[in-house]
Amino acid sequence: MAVIKDKILVIEDEKSINYLIGTVLTANGYDVIKAYTGTEACQMLDAYCPDLIILDLGLPDMDGVDIIRRIRGWSVVPIIVVSARTRERDKIEALDLGADDYLTKPFGGGELLARIRTALRHTRTQAADPGLARTGIYRCGAGLLLGPAVLGNLLSGVVIGGHHLENLALHQTDFIEHLSEIGVIVLMFCAGLETDINELKKCGKASFIIAVLGVIVPLIGGGAFTYWFLEEGWIGASPDSSLFIQAVFVGVVLTATSVSITVETLQEMGKLKTASGNAILGAAIIDDILGIIVLTIVTSLGGGKATAGDSAPLWLVLLKIALFFVFVAIFGYIVYKFFKWWRQRDGKGMHRHAIMAFVICLLMSFAAEYFFGVADITGAFFAGVIISMTQEDQFIASKFDVIGYMFLSPIFFASIGLKVDGDAVMSMGWTVAVFAVLLTVIAVVTKIIGCGLGAKVCGYKNYQCIRIGVGMISRGEVALIVANKGIEAGLMSSAVVAPVIIVVIVTTIVTPIVLKPVFMSGNKTVSDVPTTSKLVENYEQREEIGKTNR
């Protein structure tokens, strides 16, 4: 089983000692980051979020105790002091300020390694309780619905939205609408940041085939079923586009996959670093990219409010999409070179890099929609993909994760719930309920069939095919982002919004429930062999950084 290497920041001004410590740590499986001054150390802390710090007190530009004081103002990362200061009061001062251990020079490599293992073990023990950050307790305070936080925000909006309580009308304001627009752009930018292009190339054809069939089967199944209901008039359609385009768009919504719930469940079971786990993670990332491409084509062809009713010729739409991807390639190369040049010459910290990344995100979102007629979230997604190829990607992702998780994401998901017209849904009667139930069944079955068939084609065993198919069921926030774009473009009626939300809720809750017995059963004689994957390691590393920042 692959092991994620702990990152250790060594802050030592004497190059010979710094080199010696780094050599010992590297030989024992640690990733080493070196800093020779206090200023450089502060920059490294922000950029790399180390798992442990080894600190010399006698630095040339500031005292080590000041660094301890600064770190303890915002982080609980373990600190081991390695110093030539042997006086008792120096040790007491460092330990009282927050150092976890104190080792005097000279010291042995074995003793240092033992103290590192102890400090990391204590940290992991304290972090074993994940707290309420991921429980997603229903934010209205009604009940104890345990699940992703997105469900609590979403249900809050559904419960209070679209109803008239005597003289009180609860509805979405312009302020919430504008904030949710920024929120969806940030969410798609973060989704792009989680995409590792270099590692996707190594996933091989298996993940690609699984993703392709996992997009095609739900697209056809969901689209055909929705078209049947719309054609028969059993559910209300949007007047801004054709029934065919609206049906295809619902199919596009069902192509989405939100793998975070699956990954967390597999991590708990210790099954993420298996052949099935690797296939799920790789296919889900490719699935997002394919879904964005399909979304771009459908929204560009759909007409509706997004294009003020003027439907461009097919050849022109496809030409604009092709030019957009050419723009992404050229602009991405320029941005990559710029960040590389900036990193070599900038000595003022990493915070400005996050600001510049956000500027690039907004510019690409604007350019995608204004110049190429492509959805703004597509521009934001590929802006994230571009930034993910730079060396600052983890630092930038950690900064966006905080504002997204705490502020923008809850507003966006609650705003989706507010868009459900409760009175309109109730007036439709039983047909909406039937449509919602059948659409949910189709969403689950088509993902299992599509991804499972793709896995079977690639030579996976039957029990692995079922595991991969079940692992790709969850739609989560990705489906909501796509649905929101359809609402704005007039490609989805208010009567369809509620069933789509039900699909998201059910698939998100069902996935971890079904995943555990599926992974525990199967072939009893042949285990799902643990396998090394840099893609999984990168995902887990981002998750650890996210937990640290939250």
mmCIF file of N, CA, C and O in Angstrom, residues 284-319:
data_model
loop_
_atom_site.group_PDB
_atom_site.id
_atom_site.type_symbol
_atom_site.label_atom_id
_atom_site.label_comp_id
_atom_site.label_asym_id
_atom_site.label_seq_id
_atom_site.Cartn_x
_atom_site.Cartn_y
_atom_site.Cartn_z
ATOM 1 N N ALA A 284 -13.541 9.601 -12.220
ATOM 2 C CA ALA A 284 -14.370 10.726 -11.781
ATOM 3 C C ALA A 284 -13.795 12.054 -12.261
ATOM 4 O O ALA A 284 -14.544 12.960 -12.655
ATOM 5 N N ILE A 285 -12.477 12.192 -12.218
ATOM 6 C CA ILE A 285 -11.853 13.440 -12.668
ATOM 7 C C ILE A 285 -12.026 13.600 -14.174
ATOM 8 O O ILE A 285 -12.366 14.684 -14.670
ATOM 9 N N ILE A 286 -11.813 12.516 -14.920
ATOM 10 C CA ILE A 286 -12.020 12.580 -16.367
ATOM 11 C C ILE A 286 -13.494 12.821 -16.675
ATOM 12 O O ILE A 286 -13.843 13.544 -17.611
ATOM 13 N N ASP A 287 -14.384 12.228 -15.880
ATOM 14 C CA ASP A 287 -15.824 12.414 -16.032
ATOM 15 C C ASP A 287 -16.187 13.891 -15.945
ATOM 16 O O ASP A 287 -17.008 14.401 -16.732
ATOM 17 N N ASP A 288 -15.591 14.611 -14.991
ATOM 18 C CA ASP A 288 -15.861 16.041 -14.850
ATOM 19 C C ASP A 288 -15.450 16.806 -16.104
ATOM 20 O O ASP A 288 -16.169 17.698 -16.567
ATOM 21 N N ILE A 289 -14.286 16.482 -16.640
ATOM 22 C CA ILE A 289 -13.808 17.177 -17.832
ATOM 23 C C ILE A 289 -14.730 16.902 -19.020
ATOM 24 O O ILE A 289 -15.122 17.826 -19.754
ATOM 25 N N LEU A 290 -15.111 15.639 -19.213
ATOM 26 C CA LEU A 290 -16.020 15.293 -20.311
ATOM 27 C C LEU A 290 -17.379 15.956 -20.121
ATOM 28 O O LEU A 290 -17.986 16.443 -21.082
ATOM 29 N N GLY A 291 -17.849 15.979 -18.865
ATOM 30 C CA GLY A 291 -19.131 16.626 -18.592
ATOM 31 C C GLY A 291 -19.111 18.107 -18.900
ATOM 32 O O GLY A 291 -20.089 18.663 -19.425
ATOM 33 N N ILE A 292 -17.989 18.766 -18.583
ATOM 34 C CA ILE A 292 -17.861 20.194 -18.879
ATOM 35 C C ILE A 292 -17.879 20.421 -20.390
ATOM 36 O O ILE A 292 -18.499 21.378 -20.883
ATOM 37 N N ILE A 293 -17.226 19.555 -21.133
ATOM 38 C CA ILE A 293 -17.212 19.692 -22.594
ATOM 39 C C ILE A 293 -18.620 19.520 -23.159
ATOM 40 O O ILE A 293 -19.074 20.301 -24.017
ATOM 41 N N VAL A 294 -19.343 18.490 -22.688
ATOM 42 C CA VAL A 294 -20.715 18.274 -23.145
ATOM 43 C C VAL A 294 -21.602 19.450 -22.755
ATOM 44 O O VAL A 294 -22.437 19.915 -23.548
ATOM 45 N N LEU A 295 -21.449 19.944 -21.521
ATOM 46 C CA LEU A 295 -22.207 21.108 -21.070
ATOM 47 C C LEU A 295 -21.955 22.305 -21.976
ATOM 48 O O LEU A 295 -22.886 23.034 -22.343
ATOM 49 N N THR A 296 -20.702 22.511 -22.351
ATOM 50 C CA THR A 296 -20.350 23.630 -23.215
ATOM 51 C C THR A 296 -21.069 23.535 -24.559
ATOM 52 O O THR A 296 -21.618 24.524 -25.061
ATOM 53 N N ILE A 297 -21.094 22.332 -25.122
ATOM 54 C CA ILE A 297 -21.734 22.141 -26.426
ATOM 55 C C ILE A 297 -23.242 22.356 -26.326
ATOM 56 O O ILE A 297 -23.846 23.075 -27.140
ATOM 57 N N VAL A 298 -23.868 21.770 -25.305
ATOM 58 C CA VAL A 298 -25.326 21.844 -25.186
ATOM 59 C C VAL A 298 -25.788 23.273 -24.909
ATOM 60 O O VAL A 298 -26.740 23.760 -25.527
ATOM 61 N N THR A 299 -25.131 23.973 -23.989
ATOM 62 C CA THR A 299 -25.536 25.347 -23.687
ATOM 63 C C THR A 299 -25.285 26.274 -24.865
ATOM 64 O O THR A 299 -26.018 27.236 -25.080
ATOM 65 N N SER A 300 -24.252 26.001 -25.649
ATOM 66 C CA SER A 300 -23.973 26.829 -26.820
ATOM 67 C C SER A 300 -25.011 26.605 -27.913
ATOM 68 O O SER A 300 -25.369 27.536 -28.643
ATOM 69 N N LEU A 301 -25.511 25.371 -28.031
ATOM 70 C CA LEU A 301 -26.511 25.056 -29.051
ATOM 71 C C LEU A 301 -27.927 25.348 -28.594
ATOM 72 O O LEU A 301 -28.842 25.420 -29.423
ATOM 73 N N GLY A 302 -28.104 25.529 -27.286
ATOM 74 C CA GLY A 302 -29.452 25.527 -26.738
ATOM 75 C C GLY A 302 -30.281 26.747 -26.977
ATOM 76 O O GLY A 302 -31.497 26.711 -26.836
ATOM 77 N N GLY A 303 -29.674 27.865 -27.360
ATOM 78 C CA GLY A 303 -30.460 29.087 -27.477
ATOM 79 C C GLY A 303 -30.879 29.542 -26.106
ATOM 80 O O GLY A 303 -30.082 29.650 -25.192
ATOM 81 N N GLY A 304 -32.170 29.787 -25.903
ATOM 82 C CA GLY A 304 -32.687 30.148 -24.590
ATOM 83 C C GLY A 304 -32.292 31.541 -24.177
ATOM 84 O O GLY A 304 -31.853 32.376 -24.949
ATOM 85 N N LYS A 305 -32.454 31.815 -22.850
ATOM 86 C CA LYS A 305 -32.176 33.157 -22.327
ATOM 87 C C LYS A 305 -30.715 33.519 -22.453
ATOM 88 O O LYS A 305 -30.366 34.690 -22.562
ATOM 89 N N ALA A 306 -29.832 32.518 -22.434
ATOM 90 C CA ALA A 306 -28.409 32.792 -22.467
ATOM 91 C C ALA A 306 -27.980 33.422 -23.768
ATOM 92 O O ALA A 306 -27.022 34.186 -23.817
ATOM 93 N N THR A 307 -28.721 33.167 -24.843
ATOM 94 C CA THR A 307 -28.353 33.723 -26.141
ATOM 95 C C THR A 307 -29.436 34.623 -26.708
ATOM 96 O O THR A 307 -29.465 34.918 -27.888
ATOM 97 N N ALA A 308 -30.352 35.038 -25.824
ATOM 98 C CA ALA A 308 -31.405 35.969 -26.205
ATOM 99 C C ALA A 308 -32.229 35.448 -27.381
ATOM 100 O O ALA A 308 -32.733 36.191 -28.203
ATOM 101 N N GLY A 309 -32.343 34.126 -27.517
ATOM 102 C CA GLY A 309 -33.176 33.524 -28.529
ATOM 103 C C GLY A 309 -32.522 33.393 -29.879
ATOM 104 O O GLY A 309 -33.105 32.860 -30.811
ATOM 105 N N ASP A 310 -31.310 33.881 -30.071
ATOM 106 C CA ASP A 310 -30.628 33.781 -31.356
ATOM 107 C C ASP A 310 -29.766 32.536 -31.366
ATOM 108 O O ASP A 310 -28.724 32.485 -30.713
ATOM 109 N N SER A 311 -30.186 31.540 -32.117
ATOM 110 C CA SER A 311 -29.443 30.291 -32.188
ATOM 111 C C SER A 311 -28.438 30.356 -33.324
ATOM 112 O O SER A 311 -28.812 30.524 -34.485
ATOM 113 N N ALA A 312 -27.153 30.261 -33.008
ATOM 114 C CA ALA A 312 -26.102 30.347 -34.017
ATOM 115 C C ALA A 312 -26.028 29.044 -34.796
ATOM 116 O O ALA A 312 -26.423 27.986 -34.310
ATOM 117 N N PRO A 313 -25.504 29.097 -36.026
ATOM 118 C CA PRO A 313 -25.316 27.866 -36.804
ATOM 119 C C PRO A 313 -24.397 26.899 -36.072
ATOM 120 O O PRO A 313 -23.505 27.307 -35.322
ATOM 121 N N LEU A 314 -24.618 25.612 -36.332
ATOM 122 C CA LEU A 314 -23.844 24.584 -35.652
ATOM 123 C C LEU A 314 -22.352 24.740 -35.909
ATOM 124 O O LEU A 314 -21.539 24.617 -34.988
ATOM 125 N N TRP A 315 -21.987 25.030 -37.149
ATOM 126 C CA TRP A 315 -20.569 25.133 -37.474
ATOM 127 C C TRP A 315 -19.914 26.279 -36.717
ATOM 128 O O TRP A 315 -18.755 26.170 -36.300
ATOM 129 N N LEU A 316 -20.662 27.370 -36.513
ATOM 130 C CA LEU A 316 -20.102 28.516 -35.794
ATOM 131 C C LEU A 316 -19.929 28.194 -34.310
ATOM 132 O O LEU A 316 -18.922 28.574 -33.695
ATOM 133 N N VAL A 317 -20.907 27.479 -33.743
ATOM 134 C CA VAL A 317 -20.813 27.083 -32.331
ATOM 135 C C VAL A 317 -19.594 26.196 -32.105
ATOM 136 O O VAL A 317 -18.796 26.411 -31.180
ATOM 137 N N LEU A 318 -19.441 25.191 -32.964
ATOM 138 C CA LEU A 318 -18.306 24.277 -32.827
ATOM 139 C C LEU A 318 -16.986 24.989 -33.054
ATOM 140 O O LEU A 318 -15.982 24.678 -32.392
ATOM 141 N N LEU A 319 -16.965 25.950 -33.981
ATOM 142 C CA LEU A 319 -15.747 26.723 -34.229
ATOM 143 C C LEU A 319 -15.366 27.534 -32.986
ATOM 144 O O LEU A 319 -14.188 27.572 -32.596
#
